[in-house]
Amino acid sequence: MSTEEKKFETQNLPTKTYFWPLKRYQDLYNSALTDSEGFWAKHSDVLSWEKPWEKVLDWNPPYARWFVGGKLNMSYQCVDRHAKSWRKSKVAIYWEGENGDTQTISYSDLYENVNRYASVLKKLGIGKGDRVTVYLPMIPEMVYILLACNRVGAIHNVIFSGFSSQSIADRVNDSGSKMVVTASGGHRRGKILPLKEIVDEAVKSTPSVEHVLVIKYTGYEVVMDPARDVWAHDMLKDADKYVAPEAMDSTDPLFILYTSGTTGKPKGILHGTGGYGVWACNTLKWAFKPTDESVFWCTADVGWITGHTYVVYAPLALGLTQVIYEGAPDYPSVDRWWEIIDKYGVSIFYTSPTAIRMFMRHGEELPAKHNLGTLEMLGSVGEPINPEAWEWYYKNIGHENCPISDTWWQTETGGFMITPCPGIQSFPLKPGSATLPLPGVDPVVVDAEGKELPANEIGFIAIRKPWPGIMLGIYNGDELYKKTYWSRFPGWYCPGDFSMKDSDGYLWLLGRADEVIKVAGHRISTAELEHALVGHSSVAEAAVASRPDEVKGEAIVVFVTLKKDVEASADVKRELTHHLRTAIGTIATPEEIIFVEKLPKTRSGKIMRRLLKAVANEVPIGDTTTLDDETSVNEARAAFDELL
Ligand code: PRX
């Protein structure tokens, strides 16, 4: 027996065991570290290359360029190669609308639609390198459009359909998009989201937009501007059946996706083609062990990175069958998701801790009403999963038969980084730990100076080597890229999370170490919220903190000082909530708004966030000797008490 096997024999084993000695995983992990070139050369064959690459990695810190010299097209990976094979009649997508409409889309249907949409894009003047903003509900056209963008070499920029006109305008302008693709409406909890109207407002201030391409959906009436707006169904009538996929360089951009950081403005994370594609496919295989019989369901919206990588690119490039559901998890009833698993025989189910906690509140009777016996693998993403939610998920959804891959990663990493990987081999799981790094990921837990910490101590996580899924950079933001991710621990990628490695080498990802809040797994920065708040005519100063929320993980608590002539009132609170939703979107809805006379600041004028957080959380506030005016804290606390 090897030492490793012995270690796992003797250690205090966690309760959930999918247990083989860590041999295959370790061999693979070690070979990715010691022979990175050989390892990735082998694993790059998950994609079909139009021209083989010449060099695995060009590492010019902090820029990594993967599979240099290679040419490929991602829409080819996701449709052509399946439509030309036995998979042509295989179901690519079981689509279910919130209102009960359904579509079954085979790989040859997908091929046909992607080609026709690519032809529409071309006819509207979209070509290689152009940016296309996409603001769509979770309808099949979301997939067609993204792959059609790839096909003609355009860079898509998806904006989650909960974001406001202002957020769309900012992202369209930063990306210089030539086109916005939207739908007349989308369904959400029985209501219609007026997507086209929201876009109309946004494009009043986006000079780069030449066309708005509109997909007719929901029957919601919209006003078309004949000089700018185009109905997709009109254009599709004359669309070509085939558009040759543009041969892209492996290092060409595939998409931009805006995400919040510590600055007031979201950053356009730019991902490449070959490296991202290789990472997306391999990570899905490792973490979820899919087969051609699998029915995969990732519940994320394509508006977020999880939907990009694990709804669009990885499952389709691997030729899987997947479910896409348009609506809310609890509409029309809280067992809608379990009904869908039952209906389509879902075998791999991937969702967020927030969703699990929401279901927990409604009790185990609801999932118990449905046959979930087809499930083989479960997954979790977006925020730390508390052991209680993990256990509930394991027991009531997986019926103690399915491993849970708790996947830790980020918009910037392109795909999973730290996760159990039953696709390589099984090993013991610990509820709440994302376990071990995937092959190619070299993490270390360090103190503020970058010194590696011993086991069981909490510090920052850093990644010491580039991996194929790493972003190309920030669109229009070279300096920001260097500063945000590479300046803290030079030469290492700094994700901005707290972490701890336990004595078995398992990693525990413990939440953000910066001013980023995770509301229902969605990322939002305090700076962005504060920036929006001070844009309101009643607000003098604003500071934002978070407070733990039983379902959403974290909730937004806003502290504001009002301008002299403004009276604090419930009306002003309502107005500020509305203002945040208009400036950013629904995810910016605050849980509490607290009026204070002064914000607690240090003598050098910096807002003492620790204090605000303590007030928001009602915990002892610790040392306040550097505080300029202690009364403001007491005041904030008193205002908070009133709300309870
Ligand atoms: O704090 C980590 C948390 O989500 C952040 C990344 O957010 P975003 O770019 O929006 O991507 C979310 C989907 C990949 C991370 O910095 N996070 C994500 N997954 C986990 C997690 N925290 C703990 N455990 C996870 N499994």
XYZ file of C-alpha atoms and ligand atoms in Angstrom:
670
model
C 0.000 0.000 0.000
C 1.416 3.415 -0.907
C 1.867 6.123 1.710
C -0.968 8.005 0.125
C -3.286 5.043 0.429
C -2.194 4.553 4.027
C -2.867 8.153 4.795
C -6.400 7.780 3.594
C -6.811 4.530 5.498
C -5.831 6.039 8.770
C -7.125 9.543 8.596
C -10.394 10.563 10.082
C -12.474 9.963 6.981
C -15.232 12.388 6.238
C -18.734 11.059 6.088
C -19.219 11.038 2.337
C -16.947 8.604 0.624
C -16.512 7.891 -3.068
C -13.311 6.269 -2.302
C -10.462 4.941 -4.336
C -6.920 5.670 -3.305
C -5.746 8.905 -4.820
C -3.642 7.308 -7.485
C -5.088 8.154 -10.836
C -5.864 11.695 -9.801
C -2.398 12.204 -8.447
C -0.689 10.777 -11.517
C -2.663 13.071 -13.732
C -2.191 16.049 -11.448
C 1.565 15.469 -11.234
C 1.978 14.990 -14.951
C 0.167 18.283 -15.608
C 2.686 20.002 -13.343
C 5.876 18.245 -14.390
C 5.150 17.829 -18.098
C 2.728 20.622 -18.758
C 3.485 20.670 -22.505
C 2.935 16.956 -22.944
C -0.141 16.961 -20.762
C -1.872 19.776 -22.632
C -0.757 18.531 -26.009
C -2.667 15.361 -25.236
C -5.678 17.074 -23.720
C -6.025 19.621 -26.528
C -7.380 16.875 -28.759
C -10.775 17.316 -27.154
C -11.203 20.019 -29.827
C -11.011 19.675 -33.612
C -8.261 21.976 -34.862
C -8.440 23.334 -38.351
C -4.714 23.988 -38.165
C -2.675 22.301 -35.421
C -1.080 24.557 -32.870
C 2.703 25.028 -32.832
C 3.363 25.918 -29.224
C 1.403 24.863 -26.147
C 1.955 27.998 -24.115
C 3.403 31.410 -24.628
C 3.769 32.729 -21.067
C 4.683 36.346 -21.064
C 3.669 37.251 -17.501
C 0.989 38.201 -16.794
C -0.289 37.225 -20.229
C -0.800 33.577 -21.123
C -1.476 32.594 -24.711
C -2.394 28.944 -25.249
C -1.990 26.671 -28.252
C -0.258 29.354 -30.240
C -0.401 29.017 -34.031
C -3.501 26.810 -33.915
C -6.662 27.676 -35.785
C -10.186 26.602 -34.939
C -13.745 27.784 -34.646
C -15.864 27.180 -31.570
C -19.176 26.921 -33.418
C -17.565 24.148 -35.463
C -16.782 22.298 -32.216
C -20.302 22.736 -30.909
C -22.313 21.963 -34.044
C -20.555 20.915 -37.254
C -18.610 18.031 -35.882
C -21.724 16.540 -34.298
C -24.046 17.336 -37.195
C -21.649 15.415 -39.440
C -21.580 12.381 -37.154
C -24.079 9.897 -35.713
C -24.936 12.608 -33.200
C -26.815 14.571 -35.842
C -30.108 13.175 -34.585
C -29.055 13.223 -30.946
C -30.883 15.740 -28.783
C -28.647 18.719 -28.074
C -31.190 20.728 -26.093
C -34.432 19.962 -24.345
C -35.759 23.458 -23.947
C -38.540 24.244 -21.526
C -40.130 27.692 -21.386
C -41.476 29.055 -18.153
C -45.012 28.966 -19.567
C -44.716 25.259 -20.379
C -43.723 25.574 -24.060
C -41.109 23.039 -25.073
C -38.693 22.408 -27.925
C -36.501 19.416 -28.623
C -33.484 20.507 -30.621
C -31.211 17.943 -32.250
C -27.628 18.636 -33.241
C -28.693 18.958 -36.861
C -31.405 21.466 -35.856
C -28.762 23.354 -33.940
C -26.464 23.312 -36.929
C -29.198 24.676 -39.160
C -30.140 27.471 -36.760
C -26.590 28.529 -36.010
C -25.802 28.756 -39.711
C -28.909 30.779 -40.461
C -28.251 33.199 -37.636
C -24.629 33.496 -38.747
C -25.934 34.468 -42.172
C -28.206 37.102 -40.574
C -25.274 38.554 -38.657
C -23.170 38.695 -41.804
C -25.920 40.389 -43.772
C -26.112 43.005 -41.054
C -22.408 43.691 -41.451
C -21.031 41.694 -38.517
C -17.648 40.101 -39.122
C -14.417 39.067 -37.487
C -13.511 41.037 -34.376
C -16.815 42.961 -34.177
C -18.465 43.083 -30.779
C -22.093 42.044 -30.413
C -23.980 42.681 -27.178
C -26.567 40.047 -26.329
C -29.466 40.750 -23.971
C -31.729 37.740 -24.174
C -33.833 35.472 -22.006
C -32.969 31.785 -21.723
C -34.420 30.776 -25.067
C -32.737 28.579 -27.696
C -31.858 31.722 -29.672
C -29.418 32.622 -26.912
C -27.363 29.593 -27.925
C -27.867 30.133 -31.673
C -26.718 33.750 -31.447
C -23.615 33.026 -29.384
C -22.502 30.266 -31.720
C -23.411 32.386 -34.760
C -21.130 35.094 -33.386
C -18.307 32.540 -33.122
C -19.008 31.351 -36.620
C -18.441 34.764 -38.190
C -15.565 35.567 -35.821
C -17.463 38.166 -33.793
C -16.953 38.623 -30.049
C -20.122 38.285 -28.000
C -20.815 40.334 -24.924
C -23.724 38.855 -23.003
C -25.533 40.942 -20.403
C -27.720 39.162 -17.873
C -31.361 40.059 -18.487
C -31.772 41.486 -14.955
C -29.418 44.382 -15.689
C -30.760 47.876 -16.317
C -30.621 50.157 -19.379
C -27.798 52.112 -17.809
C -25.732 48.961 -17.258
C -26.367 47.883 -20.841
C -25.332 51.285 -22.179
C -22.095 51.227 -20.132
C -21.184 47.757 -21.368
C -22.112 48.455 -24.980
C -20.003 51.603 -24.941
C -17.021 50.016 -23.240
C -17.075 47.120 -25.699
C -17.855 49.344 -28.712
C -20.583 46.917 -29.838
C -21.919 47.319 -33.362
C -25.063 45.391 -32.641
C -27.386 44.521 -29.759
C -29.420 41.333 -29.966
C -32.523 41.172 -27.808
C -36.042 39.758 -27.651
C -39.349 41.558 -27.454
C -39.749 40.086 -23.978
C -38.907 37.255 -21.612
C -40.865 35.378 -18.942
C -40.125 35.782 -15.273
C -42.463 34.424 -12.619
C -45.474 34.828 -14.843
C -44.647 38.404 -15.779
C -43.069 39.724 -18.954
C -39.635 41.323 -18.840
C -39.779 44.144 -21.423
C -36.297 43.465 -22.765
C -36.565 45.408 -26.019
C -37.875 48.473 -24.169
C -34.934 48.304 -21.793
C -32.589 48.114 -24.771
C -34.370 51.039 -26.485
C -33.551 53.198 -23.494
C -29.936 51.985 -23.432
C -29.189 52.561 -27.102
C -30.147 56.224 -26.842
C -26.593 56.725 -25.603
C -24.606 54.119 -27.534
C -23.296 55.668 -30.764
C -21.487 52.502 -31.886
C -24.713 50.480 -32.300
C -25.835 50.199 -35.922
C -28.544 47.584 -35.488
C -30.732 46.066 -32.827
C -31.705 42.550 -33.859
C -34.982 41.566 -32.219
C -36.295 38.056 -31.655
C -40.054 37.913 -31.403
C -40.909 36.258 -28.135
C -43.777 36.385 -25.603
C -46.087 38.387 -27.879
C -45.147 41.559 -26.027
C -45.717 44.536 -28.335
C -42.643 46.585 -29.132
C -41.930 49.703 -31.133
C -39.429 49.172 -33.938
C -37.176 51.962 -35.151
C -37.020 51.306 -38.913
C -33.581 52.879 -39.218
C -32.052 50.673 -36.556
C -34.211 47.736 -35.489
C -34.527 44.503 -37.419
C -36.819 41.538 -36.762
C -34.869 38.285 -36.710
C -37.738 36.322 -38.295
C -37.761 38.699 -41.279
C -34.038 38.335 -41.813
C -34.151 34.545 -41.383
C -36.459 34.217 -44.398
C -33.583 35.033 -46.739
C -30.785 33.620 -44.665
C -28.194 31.303 -46.193
C -28.242 27.703 -45.043
C -24.510 27.515 -44.640
C -21.885 29.987 -43.529
C -18.306 28.749 -43.484
C -16.883 29.000 -39.970
C -14.194 31.644 -39.706
C -10.808 30.081 -38.914
C -9.875 31.853 -35.701
C -6.483 31.927 -34.101
C -6.446 29.964 -30.884
C -5.516 33.199 -29.128
C -8.273 35.298 -30.733
C -10.954 36.589 -28.358
C -14.143 34.547 -28.104
C -16.159 36.730 -25.767
C -16.265 39.577 -23.302
C -18.212 39.166 -20.074
C -18.488 42.055 -17.659
C -18.081 41.328 -13.998
C -17.776 43.362 -10.821
C -14.504 43.973 -9.081
C -13.295 46.383 -6.495
C -13.602 49.386 -8.793
C -16.789 51.356 -9.418
C -17.000 50.085 -12.980
C -17.468 46.461 -14.057
C -14.524 44.958 -15.949
C -14.840 43.337 -19.355
C -13.235 39.932 -18.877
C -11.890 38.809 -22.225
C -11.614 35.097 -22.981
C -9.771 33.459 -25.849
C -10.695 30.573 -28.105
C -8.409 27.511 -27.995
C -7.269 27.603 -24.374
C -10.752 28.401 -23.120
C -12.301 25.631 -25.244
C -9.788 23.017 -24.086
C -10.303 24.040 -20.465
C -14.107 24.111 -20.721
C -14.335 20.591 -22.157
C -11.744 18.907 -19.948
C -13.035 20.445 -16.741
C -16.598 19.318 -17.470
C -15.345 15.794 -18.155
C -13.287 15.728 -14.977
C -15.880 17.139 -12.599
C -19.018 15.450 -13.956
C -17.992 12.327 -15.867
C -20.531 12.802 -18.669
C -21.291 10.065 -21.207
C -23.283 10.038 -24.419
C -26.257 8.839 -22.376
C -26.059 11.697 -19.885
C -28.742 14.339 -19.611
C -26.930 17.355 -18.288
C -28.589 20.318 -16.628
C -26.727 23.399 -15.506
C -29.338 25.796 -14.151
C -27.235 28.955 -14.601
C -28.366 31.770 -16.849
C -26.141 32.312 -19.886
C -25.799 35.890 -18.608
C -23.134 34.615 -16.187
C -19.878 32.756 -16.778
C -21.361 29.470 -15.558
C -23.885 29.636 -18.368
C -21.212 30.518 -20.922
C -18.928 27.634 -20.099
C -21.339 24.974 -18.843
C -24.523 25.682 -20.803
C -23.097 26.792 -24.126
C -19.513 25.781 -24.793
C -18.539 22.674 -22.838
C -21.726 20.578 -23.095
C -22.224 21.350 -26.781
C -18.587 20.912 -27.749
C -18.724 17.517 -26.018
C -21.938 16.634 -27.868
C -24.016 16.172 -24.723
C -27.757 16.316 -24.320
C -28.766 19.097 -21.990
C -31.802 20.781 -20.515
C -32.285 24.539 -20.738
C -35.083 26.035 -18.678
C -36.176 29.602 -19.209
C -37.833 30.586 -15.982
C -37.619 30.959 -12.241
C -36.971 27.867 -10.090
C -40.115 28.408 -8.031
C -42.606 29.173 -10.750
C -45.451 28.273 -10.975
C -44.594 26.063 -7.991
C -41.504 25.398 -5.916
C -41.067 21.899 -7.354
C -40.710 23.049 -10.956
C -37.063 21.999 -11.108
C -37.730 18.556 -9.647
C -40.520 18.114 -12.158
C -38.055 18.942 -14.948
C -35.458 16.456 -13.668
C -38.154 13.805 -13.578
C -39.537 14.705 -17.012
C -36.230 14.659 -18.888
C -34.388 12.055 -16.829
C -31.612 14.447 -15.872
C -28.472 12.597 -14.771
C -26.081 15.479 -14.019
C -27.489 18.448 -12.153
C -25.478 21.578 -11.439
C -26.838 24.520 -9.453
C -26.074 27.100 -6.757
C -26.106 26.993 -2.944
C -28.646 29.843 -2.949
C -31.100 27.733 -4.928
C -30.517 24.760 -2.643
C -31.107 26.868 0.459
C -34.281 28.272 -1.047
C -35.572 24.735 -1.648
C -34.535 23.659 1.847
C -36.863 26.240 3.285
C -39.777 24.610 1.486
C -39.051 21.177 2.886
C -38.055 17.792 1.578
C -41.599 16.767 0.665
C -41.449 18.649 -2.629
C -38.480 16.845 -4.192
C -39.796 13.597 -2.682
C -42.878 13.883 -4.903
C -40.739 13.369 -7.998
C -38.598 10.606 -9.377
C -35.041 11.893 -9.131
C -33.597 8.406 -9.529
C -31.872 9.224 -12.830
C -29.445 11.581 -11.077
C -25.852 10.396 -10.936
C -23.823 13.545 -10.284
C -24.568 16.805 -8.542
C -22.736 20.105 -8.608
C -22.631 23.401 -6.779
C -21.204 26.766 -7.796
C -21.044 30.478 -7.136
C -20.435 30.813 -3.409
C -19.321 28.669 -0.505
C -21.838 25.930 0.241
C -22.595 25.555 3.931
C -22.394 21.951 5.151
C -26.078 21.979 6.105
C -27.134 22.828 2.544
C -24.622 20.281 1.212
C -26.141 17.534 3.376
C -29.669 18.464 2.364
C -28.722 18.386 -1.321
C -26.864 15.110 -0.927
C -29.717 13.440 0.889
C -32.888 14.868 -0.657
C -31.798 15.389 -4.237
C -28.997 12.863 -4.658
C -30.569 10.256 -2.336
C -27.102 9.567 -0.970
C -26.067 8.100 -4.328
C -24.507 11.057 -6.071
C -21.211 12.760 -5.401
C -21.382 16.537 -5.207
C -18.804 18.456 -7.193
C -18.466 21.730 -5.335
C -16.778 23.694 -8.107
C -14.750 26.732 -7.140
C -13.889 29.074 -9.985
C -14.496 32.574 -11.357
C -15.465 34.528 -14.455
C -11.740 35.124 -14.947
C -10.706 31.459 -14.719
C -12.969 30.342 -17.581
C -13.814 27.003 -15.951
C -13.555 24.930 -12.779
C -10.336 25.251 -10.800
C -10.855 23.409 -7.535
C -13.454 20.672 -7.388
C -13.916 16.993 -6.749
C -13.387 15.175 -10.041
C -15.247 11.860 -10.226
C -14.406 11.881 -13.938
C -10.772 11.213 -13.038
C -11.403 9.149 -9.954
C -13.466 9.271 -6.816
C -12.168 10.339 -3.465
C -13.642 11.277 -0.106
C -15.760 14.401 -0.007
C -16.042 16.836 2.846
C -19.223 18.899 2.847
C -18.205 22.540 2.345
C -14.787 21.872 0.820
C -14.150 22.152 -2.919
C -11.448 19.511 -2.216
C -8.482 19.441 -4.593
C -7.195 21.435 -7.561
C -7.785 20.144 -11.078
C -4.777 19.096 -13.158
C -2.948 22.230 -14.303
C -4.041 24.313 -11.310
C -1.302 25.085 -8.813
C -2.827 26.842 -5.802
C -1.171 28.010 -2.628
C -2.608 29.574 0.526
C -0.519 32.544 1.613
C -0.438 35.343 4.144
C -0.587 39.025 3.173
C 3.134 38.947 2.297
C 2.757 35.961 0.015
C 4.328 33.455 2.401
C 2.814 29.992 2.260
C 0.755 29.232 5.353
C 0.770 25.968 7.256
C -2.291 23.702 7.179
C -5.492 24.942 8.785
C -4.583 28.623 8.647
C -6.734 31.037 6.712
C -5.100 33.218 4.091
C -5.374 34.306 0.473
C -5.465 31.846 -2.331
C -3.008 32.394 -5.183
C -2.417 30.355 -8.346
C 1.227 29.910 -9.277
C 0.941 28.793 -12.892
C -1.238 29.759 -15.848
C -3.895 27.242 -16.956
C -5.595 27.071 -20.369
C -8.850 28.746 -19.266
C -7.228 31.890 -17.912
C -8.640 35.099 -19.374
C -6.727 36.912 -22.097
C -7.046 40.109 -20.070
C -9.487 42.917 -19.393
C -11.005 44.551 -22.439
C -9.633 48.107 -22.576
C -7.944 47.529 -19.235
C -4.312 46.382 -19.389
C -3.234 48.339 -16.333
C -6.290 47.269 -14.394
C -5.571 43.638 -15.322
C -2.040 43.854 -13.968
C -3.069 45.713 -10.860
C -6.134 43.649 -9.980
C -4.805 40.156 -10.405
C -1.028 40.252 -10.494
C 0.273 43.020 -8.258
C -0.474 41.552 -4.846
C 1.683 38.439 -5.278
C 3.877 39.198 -8.318
C 3.952 36.373 -10.834
C 0.962 34.614 -9.262
C -2.690 35.035 -10.131
C -4.637 36.443 -7.190
C -8.340 35.498 -7.287
C -9.293 37.662 -4.278
C -10.716 34.843 -2.113
C -9.901 33.694 1.388
C -8.963 30.077 1.655
C -7.617 27.403 3.947
C -5.900 24.097 3.271
C -6.665 21.439 5.846
C -4.305 18.721 7.018
C -5.500 16.390 4.235
C -4.597 18.999 1.648
C -8.256 19.811 0.974
C -9.006 23.401 0.105
C -11.814 25.375 1.698
C -12.836 28.481 -0.215
C -14.172 30.891 2.306
C -15.493 33.906 0.403
C -14.184 37.147 -0.985
C -11.253 38.904 0.614
C -12.058 42.177 -1.142
C -15.027 44.514 -1.352
C -17.022 42.223 -3.576
C -20.372 40.963 -2.320
C -21.985 37.752 -3.478
C -25.743 38.139 -3.516
C -27.386 34.859 -4.458
C -24.045 33.887 -5.970
C -23.971 37.003 -8.167
C -21.036 39.257 -7.918
C -21.445 42.925 -7.120
C -18.940 45.426 -5.793
C -19.523 47.838 -2.953
C -17.747 50.524 -5.004
C -20.197 50.065 -7.868
C -23.155 50.406 -5.522
C -21.655 53.424 -3.776
C -20.884 55.086 -7.079
C -24.510 54.633 -8.144
C -25.833 55.918 -4.810
C -23.868 59.153 -4.838
C -25.300 59.747 -8.302
C -28.685 60.305 -6.633
C -29.536 63.935 -5.919
C -30.465 63.283 -2.248
C -27.266 61.451 -1.320
C -24.171 63.162 0.058
C -22.110 60.076 0.893
C -22.678 56.361 0.744
C -21.039 53.203 1.994
C -22.142 49.643 1.413
C -21.593 46.552 3.518
C -22.953 43.043 3.428
C -24.647 40.914 5.967
C -25.069 37.140 5.920
C -28.387 35.997 4.539
C -29.836 32.587 5.196
C -30.826 32.025 1.579
C -28.867 34.493 -0.561
C -25.562 34.005 1.237
C -25.040 37.746 1.531
C -27.393 40.714 1.434
C -26.667 44.374 0.676
C -26.833 46.893 3.527
C -26.511 50.534 2.495
C -25.441 53.422 4.736
C -26.099 56.928 3.435
C -25.739 60.471 4.603
C -28.315 62.701 2.986
C -27.794 66.193 1.596
C -28.595 69.036 4.018
C -32.085 69.856 2.823
C -33.253 66.230 2.489
C -35.363 64.632 5.215
C -34.794 60.963 5.957
C -38.012 59.087 5.186
C -39.435 55.828 3.930
C -40.049 57.568 0.601
C -36.375 58.392 0.203
C -35.552 54.749 0.956
C -37.947 53.586 -1.721
C -36.476 56.087 -4.136
C -32.931 54.924 -3.435
C -33.892 51.294 -3.926
C -35.503 52.214 -7.208
C -32.448 54.254 -8.136
C -30.092 51.300 -7.566
C -32.289 49.004 -9.590
C -32.363 51.510 -12.420
C -28.673 52.311 -12.287
C -27.502 48.688 -12.031
C -30.316 46.158 -12.068
C -32.357 43.870 -9.876
C -29.295 42.260 -8.283
C -28.462 45.635 -6.703
C -31.640 45.684 -4.582
C -30.590 46.527 -1.020
C -31.852 44.578 1.937
C -31.623 47.595 4.257
C -30.966 51.298 3.842
C -29.695 53.071 6.914
C -29.512 56.868 7.192
C -26.633 58.227 9.244
C -25.366 61.720 10.018
C -21.783 60.739 9.291
C -19.981 57.730 7.907
C -17.302 56.320 10.190
C -13.935 57.319 8.747
C -10.321 56.956 9.747
C -8.330 60.124 10.359
C -7.004 59.840 6.846
C -10.569 59.935 5.536
C -11.044 56.274 4.583
C -14.437 54.762 5.305
C -14.112 52.110 8.005
C -15.855 49.275 6.286
C -15.078 46.834 9.022
C -17.185 48.921 11.368
C -20.066 49.220 8.962
C -19.962 45.514 8.353
C -19.982 44.911 12.088
C -22.982 47.182 12.458
C -24.727 45.500 9.552
C -23.978 42.158 11.150
C -24.537 43.187 14.716
C -21.262 41.833 16.024
C -18.747 43.456 18.399
C -16.934 46.083 16.406
C -13.424 45.705 17.780
C -10.795 48.385 17.911
C -11.985 51.863 16.986
C -8.996 53.910 18.060
C -8.376 55.147 14.543
C -11.916 56.304 14.197
C -12.528 59.956 13.628
C -15.973 60.219 15.107
C -17.206 57.331 17.161
C -20.707 58.703 17.501
C -21.382 57.966 13.855
C -20.954 54.256 14.532
C -23.335 54.318 17.430
C -25.764 56.174 15.293
C -25.501 53.655 12.498
C -26.008 50.892 15.017
C -29.068 52.611 16.493
C -30.612 53.049 13.065
C -29.997 49.403 12.352
C -31.555 48.344 15.643
C -34.692 50.201 14.691
C -35.052 48.048 11.655
C -35.002 44.794 13.553
O -15.700 34.041 -4.159
C -15.685 33.017 -5.111
C -17.109 32.596 -5.406
O -17.472 33.301 -6.569
C -16.407 34.151 -7.015
C -16.414 34.241 -8.499
O -17.602 34.838 -8.918
P -18.002 34.870 -10.448
O -16.872 35.399 -11.244
O -19.294 35.579 -10.543
O -18.180 33.374 -10.858
C -19.157 32.601 -10.251
C -19.270 31.279 -10.939
C -17.999 30.592 -11.189
C -15.175 33.511 -6.431
O -14.128 34.439 -6.343
N -17.245 31.167 -5.672
C -17.551 30.583 -6.846
N -17.682 29.257 -6.694
C -17.434 28.977 -5.393
C -17.149 30.191 -4.740
N -16.830 30.243 -3.431
C -16.796 29.082 -2.745
N -17.071 27.882 -3.303
C -17.394 27.775 -4.614
N -17.677 26.589 -5.148
